[in-house]
mmCIF file of C-alpha atoms and ligand atoms in Angstrom:
data_model
loop_
_atom_site.group_PDB
_atom_site.id
_atom_site.type_symbol
_atom_site.label_atom_id
_atom_site.label_comp_id
_atom_site.label_asym_id
_atom_site.label_seq_id
_atom_site.Cartn_x
_atom_site.Cartn_y
_atom_site.Cartn_z
ATOM 1 C CA UNK A 294 26.885 54.847 -100.889
ATOM 2 C CA UNK A 295 24.140 55.656 -98.326
ATOM 3 C CA UNK A 296 24.045 58.633 -96.116
ATOM 4 C CA UNK A 297 23.218 58.182 -92.487
ATOM 5 C CA UNK A 298 20.590 60.544 -91.315
ATOM 6 C CA UNK A 299 20.757 61.158 -87.625
ATOM 7 C CA UNK A 300 17.741 62.338 -85.706
ATOM 8 C CA UNK A 301 18.485 65.894 -84.467
ATOM 9 C CA UNK A 302 18.745 66.021 -80.694
ATOM 10 C CA UNK A 303 16.116 68.737 -80.153
ATOM 11 C CA UNK A 304 13.821 68.533 -77.140
ATOM 12 C CA UNK A 305 10.124 68.883 -77.771
ATOM 13 C CA UNK A 306 8.041 70.754 -75.311
ATOM 14 C CA UNK A 307 4.685 69.224 -74.288
ATOM 15 C CA UNK A 308 1.795 71.589 -75.183
ATOM 16 C CA UNK A 309 -1.826 71.831 -74.245
ATOM 17 C CA UNK A 310 -3.911 70.142 -76.944
ATOM 18 C CA UNK A 311 -7.395 70.242 -75.228
ATOM 19 C CA UNK A 312 -8.964 72.300 -72.423
ATOM 20 C CA UNK A 313 -12.081 71.618 -70.594
ATOM 21 C CA UNK A 314 -13.964 72.629 -67.420
ATOM 22 C CA UNK A 315 -15.571 69.275 -67.258
ATOM 23 C CA UNK A 316 -19.178 68.255 -66.959
ATOM 24 C CA UNK A 317 -21.462 68.678 -63.913
ATOM 25 C CA UNK A 318 -22.926 65.331 -62.943
ATOM 26 C CA UNK A 319 -24.184 63.188 -60.051
ATOM 27 C CA UNK A 320 -23.043 59.740 -58.902
ATOM 28 C CA UNK A 321 -23.581 57.445 -55.954
ATOM 29 C CA UNK A 322 -26.667 58.472 -53.910
ATOM 30 C CA UNK A 323 -26.823 61.869 -55.585
ATOM 31 C CA UNK A 324 -23.323 63.272 -54.906
ATOM 32 C CA UNK A 325 -22.801 66.415 -57.019
ATOM 33 C CA UNK A 326 -19.538 66.327 -58.773
ATOM 34 C CA UNK A 327 -17.626 67.482 -61.850
ATOM 35 C CA UNK A 328 -16.397 64.885 -64.232
ATOM 36 C CA UNK A 329 -13.137 66.075 -65.987
ATOM 37 C CA UNK A 330 -12.067 62.735 -67.645
ATOM 38 C CA UNK A 331 -14.624 60.116 -68.658
ATOM 39 C CA UNK A 332 -17.025 62.571 -70.487
ATOM 40 C CA UNK A 333 -18.476 62.148 -73.947
ATOM 41 C CA UNK A 334 -15.809 64.589 -75.322
ATOM 42 C CA UNK A 335 -12.840 63.027 -73.339
ATOM 43 C CA UNK A 336 -13.901 59.390 -72.695
ATOM 44 C CA UNK A 337 -10.453 58.349 -71.464
ATOM 45 C CA UNK A 338 -6.829 59.274 -71.781
ATOM 46 C CA UNK A 339 -5.145 55.836 -71.893
ATOM 47 C CA UNK A 340 -4.432 54.588 -69.153
ATOM 48 C CA UNK A 341 -6.432 57.207 -67.244
ATOM 49 C CA UNK A 342 -10.072 56.201 -67.262
ATOM 50 C CA UNK A 343 -11.749 58.863 -65.207
ATOM 51 C CA UNK A 344 -11.214 61.957 -63.024
ATOM 52 C CA UNK A 345 -13.940 63.417 -60.843
ATOM 53 C CA UNK A 346 -13.726 66.390 -58.593
ATOM 54 C CA UNK A 347 -16.146 67.286 -55.786
ATOM 55 C CA UNK A 348 -15.960 70.689 -54.061
ATOM 56 C CA UNK A 349 -18.627 72.018 -51.832
ATOM 57 C CA UNK A 350 -19.362 73.701 -48.521
ATOM 58 C CA UNK A 351 -22.985 72.452 -48.562
ATOM 59 C CA UNK A 352 -23.233 68.891 -47.027
ATOM 60 C CA UNK A 353 -26.494 68.308 -48.987
ATOM 61 C CA UNK A 354 -24.392 68.124 -52.116
ATOM 62 C CA UNK A 355 -22.605 64.973 -50.943
ATOM 63 C CA UNK A 356 -23.807 63.654 -47.519
ATOM 64 C CA UNK A 357 -25.704 60.614 -49.068
ATOM 65 C CA UNK A 358 -22.272 59.410 -50.290
ATOM 66 C CA UNK A 359 -21.604 56.338 -52.350
ATOM 67 C CA UNK A 360 -23.394 53.411 -50.777
ATOM 68 C CA UNK A 361 -22.114 49.870 -51.547
ATOM 69 C CA UNK A 362 -21.164 49.457 -55.178
ATOM 70 C CA UNK A 363 -18.742 47.081 -57.011
ATOM 71 C CA UNK A 364 -15.566 47.695 -59.127
ATOM 72 C CA UNK A 365 -13.623 45.301 -61.250
ATOM 73 C CA UNK A 366 -10.674 45.577 -63.621
ATOM 74 C CA UNK A 367 -8.942 48.897 -62.565
ATOM 75 C CA UNK A 368 -7.776 51.056 -59.606
ATOM 76 C CA UNK A 369 -9.369 54.008 -57.818
ATOM 77 C CA UNK A 370 -7.143 56.671 -56.325
ATOM 78 C CA UNK A 371 -8.932 59.200 -54.047
ATOM 79 C CA UNK A 372 -7.092 62.373 -53.059
ATOM 80 C CA UNK A 373 -8.739 64.640 -50.432
ATOM 81 C CA UNK A 374 -7.513 68.233 -50.309
ATOM 82 C CA UNK A 375 -10.074 69.048 -47.567
ATOM 83 C CA UNK A 376 -12.478 66.845 -45.786
ATOM 84 C CA UNK A 377 -12.579 63.054 -45.668
ATOM 85 C CA UNK A 378 -13.922 59.885 -47.149
ATOM 86 C CA UNK A 379 -14.694 56.802 -44.989
ATOM 87 C CA UNK A 380 -14.236 53.509 -46.832
ATOM 88 C CA UNK A 381 -15.499 50.057 -46.126
ATOM 89 C CA UNK A 382 -15.155 47.033 -48.378
ATOM 90 C CA UNK A 383 -16.163 43.427 -48.479
ATOM 91 C CA UNK A 384 -12.515 42.109 -48.099
ATOM 92 C CA UNK A 385 -12.074 43.623 -44.661
ATOM 93 C CA UNK A 386 -10.609 46.886 -45.860
ATOM 94 C CA UNK A 387 -11.686 49.813 -43.782
ATOM 95 C CA UNK A 388 -10.188 53.288 -43.365
ATOM 96 C CA UNK A 389 -10.609 56.994 -43.600
ATOM 97 C CA UNK A 390 -8.715 59.258 -45.879
ATOM 98 C CA UNK A 391 -8.575 62.816 -44.726
ATOM 99 C CA UNK A 392 -7.179 66.294 -45.363
ATOM 100 C CA UNK A 393 -4.264 65.695 -47.836
ATOM 101 C CA UNK A 394 -4.431 61.979 -47.678
ATOM 102 C CA UNK A 395 -4.867 59.351 -50.394
ATOM 103 C CA UNK A 396 -6.878 56.109 -50.605
ATOM 104 C CA UNK A 397 -5.513 53.719 -53.184
ATOM 105 C CA UNK A 398 -7.706 50.765 -54.056
ATOM 106 C CA UNK A 399 -6.842 48.170 -56.608
ATOM 107 C CA UNK A 400 -10.226 46.489 -57.360
ATOM 108 C CA UNK A 401 -8.584 43.662 -59.497
ATOM 109 C CA UNK A 402 -11.154 40.844 -59.823
ATOM 110 C CA UNK A 403 -13.617 42.533 -57.637
ATOM 111 C CA UNK A 404 -14.322 44.733 -54.630
ATOM 112 C CA UNK A 405 -17.649 45.981 -53.349
ATOM 113 C CA UNK A 406 -17.387 48.995 -51.104
ATOM 114 C CA UNK A 407 -18.998 52.076 -49.772
ATOM 115 C CA UNK A 408 -17.428 55.601 -49.831
ATOM 116 C CA UNK A 409 -18.858 58.279 -47.454
ATOM 117 C CA UNK A 410 -17.591 61.875 -47.594
ATOM 118 C CA UNK A 411 -17.544 64.221 -44.617
ATOM 119 C CA UNK A 412 -16.385 67.788 -44.391
ATOM 120 C CA UNK A 413 -13.539 69.410 -42.346
ATOM 121 C CA UNK A 414 -14.393 72.896 -40.965
ATOM 122 C CA UNK A 415 -17.288 73.210 -43.430
ATOM 123 C CA UNK A 416 -15.238 72.221 -46.502
ATOM 124 C CA UNK A 417 -15.038 69.209 -48.745
ATOM 125 C CA UNK A 418 -12.694 69.201 -51.824
ATOM 126 C CA UNK A 419 -11.318 66.089 -53.310
ATOM 127 C CA UNK A 420 -10.645 63.980 -56.435
ATOM 128 C CA UNK A 421 -11.209 60.454 -57.496
ATOM 129 C CA UNK A 422 -9.066 59.113 -60.331
ATOM 130 C CA UNK A 423 -9.561 55.717 -62.126
ATOM 131 C CA UNK A 424 -6.451 54.121 -63.441
ATOM 132 C CA UNK A 425 -6.650 51.147 -65.863
ATOM 133 C CA UNK A 426 -4.970 47.781 -65.261
ATOM 134 C CA UNK A 427 -3.279 45.836 -68.073
ATOM 135 C CA UNK A 428 -5.394 42.890 -69.363
ATOM 136 C CA UNK A 429 -3.064 40.359 -67.536
ATOM 137 C CA UNK A 430 -3.701 42.097 -64.079
ATOM 138 C CA UNK A 431 -7.463 42.810 -64.329
ATOM 139 C CA UNK A 432 -8.338 39.640 -62.320
ATOM 140 C CA UNK A 433 -5.401 40.115 -59.780
ATOM 141 C CA UNK A 434 -6.143 40.078 -56.050
ATOM 142 C CA UNK A 435 -7.675 43.280 -54.677
ATOM 143 C CA UNK A 436 -5.336 45.588 -52.703
ATOM 144 C CA UNK A 437 -5.945 48.608 -50.673
ATOM 145 C CA UNK A 438 -3.886 51.294 -48.842
ATOM 146 C CA UNK A 439 -4.668 54.441 -46.894
ATOM 147 C CA UNK A 440 -1.808 56.882 -47.346
ATOM 148 C CA UNK A 441 -1.903 59.657 -44.790
ATOM 149 C CA UNK A 442 -0.751 63.178 -45.718
ATOM 150 C CA UNK A 443 2.346 62.732 -43.567
ATOM 151 C CA UNK A 444 3.517 59.853 -45.768
ATOM 152 C CA UNK A 445 3.358 61.872 -49.044
ATOM 153 C CA UNK A 446 6.750 63.363 -49.803
ATOM 154 C CA UNK A 447 6.789 67.196 -50.126
ATOM 155 C CA UNK A 448 9.556 68.245 -52.564
ATOM 156 C CA UNK A 449 11.040 71.585 -52.188
ATOM 157 C CA UNK A 450 11.623 72.850 -55.833
ATOM 158 C CA UNK A 451 13.270 76.222 -54.807
ATOM 159 C CA UNK A 452 11.966 79.737 -55.149
ATOM 160 C CA UNK A 453 8.866 78.953 -53.043
ATOM 161 C CA UNK A 454 7.747 76.210 -55.488
ATOM 162 C CA UNK A 455 6.887 72.712 -54.176
ATOM 163 C CA UNK A 456 5.262 69.418 -55.033
ATOM 164 C CA UNK A 457 3.471 66.739 -53.103
ATOM 165 C CA UNK A 458 4.335 63.533 -54.889
ATOM 166 C CA UNK A 459 1.569 60.947 -54.591
ATOM 167 C CA UNK A 460 3.151 58.550 -57.044
ATOM 168 C CA UNK A 461 6.038 58.582 -59.521
ATOM 169 C CA UNK A 462 9.531 59.965 -59.172
ATOM 170 C CA UNK A 463 10.850 63.503 -59.002
ATOM 171 C CA UNK A 464 14.403 64.567 -58.245
ATOM 172 C CA UNK A 465 15.236 61.069 -57.023
ATOM 173 C CA UNK A 466 12.356 61.122 -54.632
ATOM 174 C CA UNK A 467 9.803 58.326 -54.899
ATOM 175 C CA UNK A 468 6.156 59.017 -54.265
ATOM 176 C CA UNK A 469 4.019 57.195 -51.731
ATOM 177 C CA UNK A 470 1.860 55.119 -54.159
ATOM 178 C CA UNK A 471 2.578 51.649 -55.320
ATOM 179 C CA UNK A 472 4.625 50.509 -58.449
ATOM 180 C CA UNK A 473 2.365 49.688 -61.322
ATOM 181 C CA UNK A 474 2.636 48.572 -64.953
ATOM 182 C CA UNK A 475 1.465 51.984 -66.187
ATOM 183 C CA UNK A 476 4.148 53.756 -64.119
ATOM 184 C CA UNK A 477 1.651 56.311 -62.744
ATOM 185 C CA UNK A 478 2.730 59.911 -62.036
ATOM 186 C CA UNK A 479 0.518 62.024 -59.821
ATOM 187 C CA UNK A 480 1.823 65.300 -58.244
ATOM 188 C CA UNK A 481 0.073 68.207 -56.517
ATOM 189 C CA UNK A 482 2.214 71.175 -57.498
ATOM 190 C CA UNK A 483 2.310 74.697 -55.936
ATOM 191 C CA UNK A 484 4.044 77.489 -57.789
ATOM 192 C CA UNK A 485 4.942 80.770 -56.170
ATOM 193 C CA UNK A 486 4.123 84.083 -57.805
ATOM 194 C CA UNK A 487 5.820 84.071 -61.205
ATOM 195 C CA UNK A 488 7.269 80.655 -60.430
ATOM 196 C CA UNK A 489 8.164 78.065 -63.079
ATOM 197 C CA UNK A 490 9.236 74.436 -63.141
ATOM 198 C CA UNK A 491 9.851 71.461 -65.354
ATOM 199 C CA UNK A 492 7.716 68.490 -64.357
ATOM 200 C CA UNK A 493 9.455 65.193 -64.917
ATOM 201 C CA UNK A 494 6.684 63.130 -66.553
ATOM 202 C CA UNK A 495 8.290 60.206 -68.440
ATOM 203 C CA UNK A 496 8.479 60.527 -72.254
ATOM 204 C CA UNK A 497 5.696 58.506 -73.889
ATOM 205 C CA UNK A 498 3.190 58.937 -70.984
ATOM 206 C CA UNK A 499 -0.256 60.415 -71.653
ATOM 207 C CA UNK A 500 -1.258 63.015 -69.090
ATOM 208 C CA UNK A 501 -2.980 66.310 -68.142
ATOM 209 C CA UNK A 502 -2.863 69.106 -65.623
ATOM 210 C CA UNK A 503 -5.851 70.208 -63.615
ATOM 211 C CA UNK A 504 -5.524 73.774 -62.155
ATOM 212 C CA UNK A 505 -7.423 74.697 -58.966
ATOM 213 C CA UNK A 506 -5.649 77.857 -57.855
ATOM 214 C CA UNK A 507 -4.491 80.674 -60.130
ATOM 215 C CA UNK A 508 -3.617 80.151 -63.806
ATOM 216 C CA UNK A 509 -0.911 77.914 -65.254
ATOM 217 C CA UNK A 510 0.818 78.690 -68.545
ATOM 218 C CA UNK A 511 2.224 75.837 -70.711
ATOM 219 C CA UNK A 512 3.927 77.283 -73.790
ATOM 220 C CA UNK A 513 1.567 79.766 -75.304
ATOM 221 C CA UNK A 514 -1.579 78.284 -73.651
ATOM 222 C CA UNK A 515 -3.089 79.318 -70.222
ATOM 223 C CA UNK A 516 -5.020 76.766 -68.249
ATOM 224 C CA UNK A 517 -7.290 78.599 -65.799
ATOM 225 C CA UNK A 518 -8.630 77.692 -62.378
ATOM 226 C CA UNK A 519 -11.104 74.829 -62.796
ATOM 227 C CA UNK A 520 -9.730 73.757 -66.203
ATOM 228 C CA UNK A 521 -8.192 70.526 -67.238
ATOM 229 C CA UNK A 522 -5.425 70.842 -69.910
ATOM 230 C CA UNK A 523 -4.572 67.603 -71.831
ATOM 231 C CA UNK A 524 -0.820 67.447 -72.707
ATOM 232 C CA UNK A 525 0.562 66.595 -76.078
ATOM 233 C CA UNK A 526 3.504 64.217 -76.332
ATOM 234 C CA UNK A 527 6.921 65.638 -75.768
ATOM 235 C CA UNK A 528 9.958 65.161 -73.579
ATOM 236 C CA UNK A 529 9.721 68.329 -71.497
ATOM 237 C CA UNK A 530 6.805 69.843 -69.538
ATOM 238 C CA UNK A 531 7.527 73.406 -68.487
ATOM 239 C CA UNK A 532 4.827 75.212 -66.484
ATOM 240 C CA UNK A 533 4.745 78.874 -65.362
ATOM 241 C CA UNK A 534 2.528 80.838 -63.021
ATOM 242 C CA UNK A 535 1.674 84.560 -63.145
ATOM 243 C CA UNK A 536 1.851 87.078 -60.222
ATOM 244 C CA UNK A 537 -0.822 85.068 -58.340
ATOM 245 C CA UNK A 538 1.008 81.807 -58.216
ATOM 246 C CA UNK A 539 -0.811 78.549 -59.023
ATOM 247 C CA UNK A 540 -1.694 75.140 -57.698
ATOM 248 C CA UNK A 541 -2.457 72.191 -59.972
ATOM 249 C CA UNK A 542 -2.383 68.373 -60.276
ATOM 250 C CA UNK A 543 -0.236 66.686 -62.865
ATOM 251 C CA UNK A 544 -1.382 63.156 -63.631
ATOM 252 C CA UNK A 545 0.064 60.890 -66.304
ATOM 253 C CA UNK A 546 0.609 57.224 -67.163
ATOM 254 C CA UNK A 547 2.130 54.856 -69.762
ATOM 255 C CA UNK A 548 -0.554 53.997 -72.295
ATOM 256 C CA UNK A 549 -1.664 50.345 -72.352
ATOM 257 C CA UNK A 550 -3.018 50.356 -76.003
ATOM 258 C CA UNK A 551 -5.492 47.659 -75.177
ATOM 259 C CA UNK A 552 -9.199 47.500 -75.980
ATOM 260 C CA UNK A 553 -11.474 49.029 -73.346
ATOM 261 C CA UNK A 554 -14.953 47.619 -72.581
ATOM 262 C CA UNK A 555 -16.652 49.873 -69.924
ATOM 263 C CA UNK A 556 -19.926 49.362 -68.140
ATOM 264 C CA UNK A 557 -20.434 51.567 -65.005
ATOM 265 C CA UNK A 558 -18.026 50.358 -62.334
ATOM 266 C CA UNK A 559 -16.496 47.563 -64.538
ATOM 267 C CA UNK A 560 -13.740 48.208 -67.007
ATOM 268 C CA UNK A 561 -12.574 45.207 -68.908
ATOM 269 C CA UNK A 562 -11.211 44.390 -72.451
ATOM 270 C CA UNK A 563 -14.208 42.732 -74.027
ATOM 271 C CA UNK A 564 -18.036 42.678 -73.719
ATOM 272 C CA UNK A 565 -17.930 38.993 -72.693
ATOM 273 C CA UNK A 566 -15.776 39.975 -69.720
ATOM 274 C CA UNK A 567 -18.257 42.712 -68.730
ATOM 275 C CA UNK A 568 -21.207 40.174 -68.872
ATOM 276 C CA UNK A 569 -19.061 37.902 -66.635
ATOM 277 C CA UNK A 570 -18.389 40.723 -64.168
ATOM 278 C CA UNK A 571 -22.116 41.487 -63.933
ATOM 279 C CA UNK A 572 -22.957 37.852 -63.388
ATOM 280 C CA UNK A 573 -20.179 37.388 -60.789
ATOM 281 C CA UNK A 574 -21.354 40.533 -58.881
ATOM 282 C CA UNK A 575 -24.992 39.447 -59.012
ATOM 283 C CA UNK A 576 -24.139 35.932 -57.804
ATOM 284 C CA UNK A 577 -22.202 37.411 -54.878
ATOM 285 C CA UNK A 578 -18.766 36.099 -55.741
ATOM 286 C CA UNK A 579 -16.927 39.397 -55.508
HETATM 287 CO CO1 CO B 203 -15.992 53.117 -55.503
#
């Protein structure tokens, strides 16, 4: 006779397993930014390849922008809290993302573009996220969308708490971003003083929070303003604010578990594919 052992139906809370204030760096034509994911200590968080933030009231920190440069094999998602980025690419894509808007660009087999930041009322504060594509979609057609702030659902979570849902699903509301193999989740959450919420990240997703106002508590850990907190696995994410309230991003995706070969703006699966990307860009076939 064999006994059947059933898994106990306990829920496991996600915890914070790593905290970081990121690494100051420069990119483009000398834009000062902070790299939060894509650093030596946190090279990636499958399927999230990179997160940069730029925040300054001094135009000299960013005015030179990002002149023309290529991308292949992944997607860039730019989210501007304050200020704007003008975008121009070699496939006829052109737009400006501004004050609460998102620019979603699927590089696929290749895009060459420029990105030029500009401030609003003296302020620039934004993020650029790189999301990986599965091997079978790395050479797909490029795609591009400007998503204005007015198209991003704002979800009332009660008690003065709210979330802007850039992509993913929350309380039956679908975010503004496209459907993708990695089922991306990206929300900008505001908690009132002493507010708390459960964030519905799918089980099995990798993810993190990035706090930019107040402090956020996850279990016994506190993630402070300017810190990234990488989440453990689990089936529940509960976040609390103290008396000052808090505002933070929650970003997560379904891991691809595929090899990553990275070289600057190209993210492929093998070194051969990287060599091919460099050749293709140099011979002008992007
Ligand atoms: Co770019």
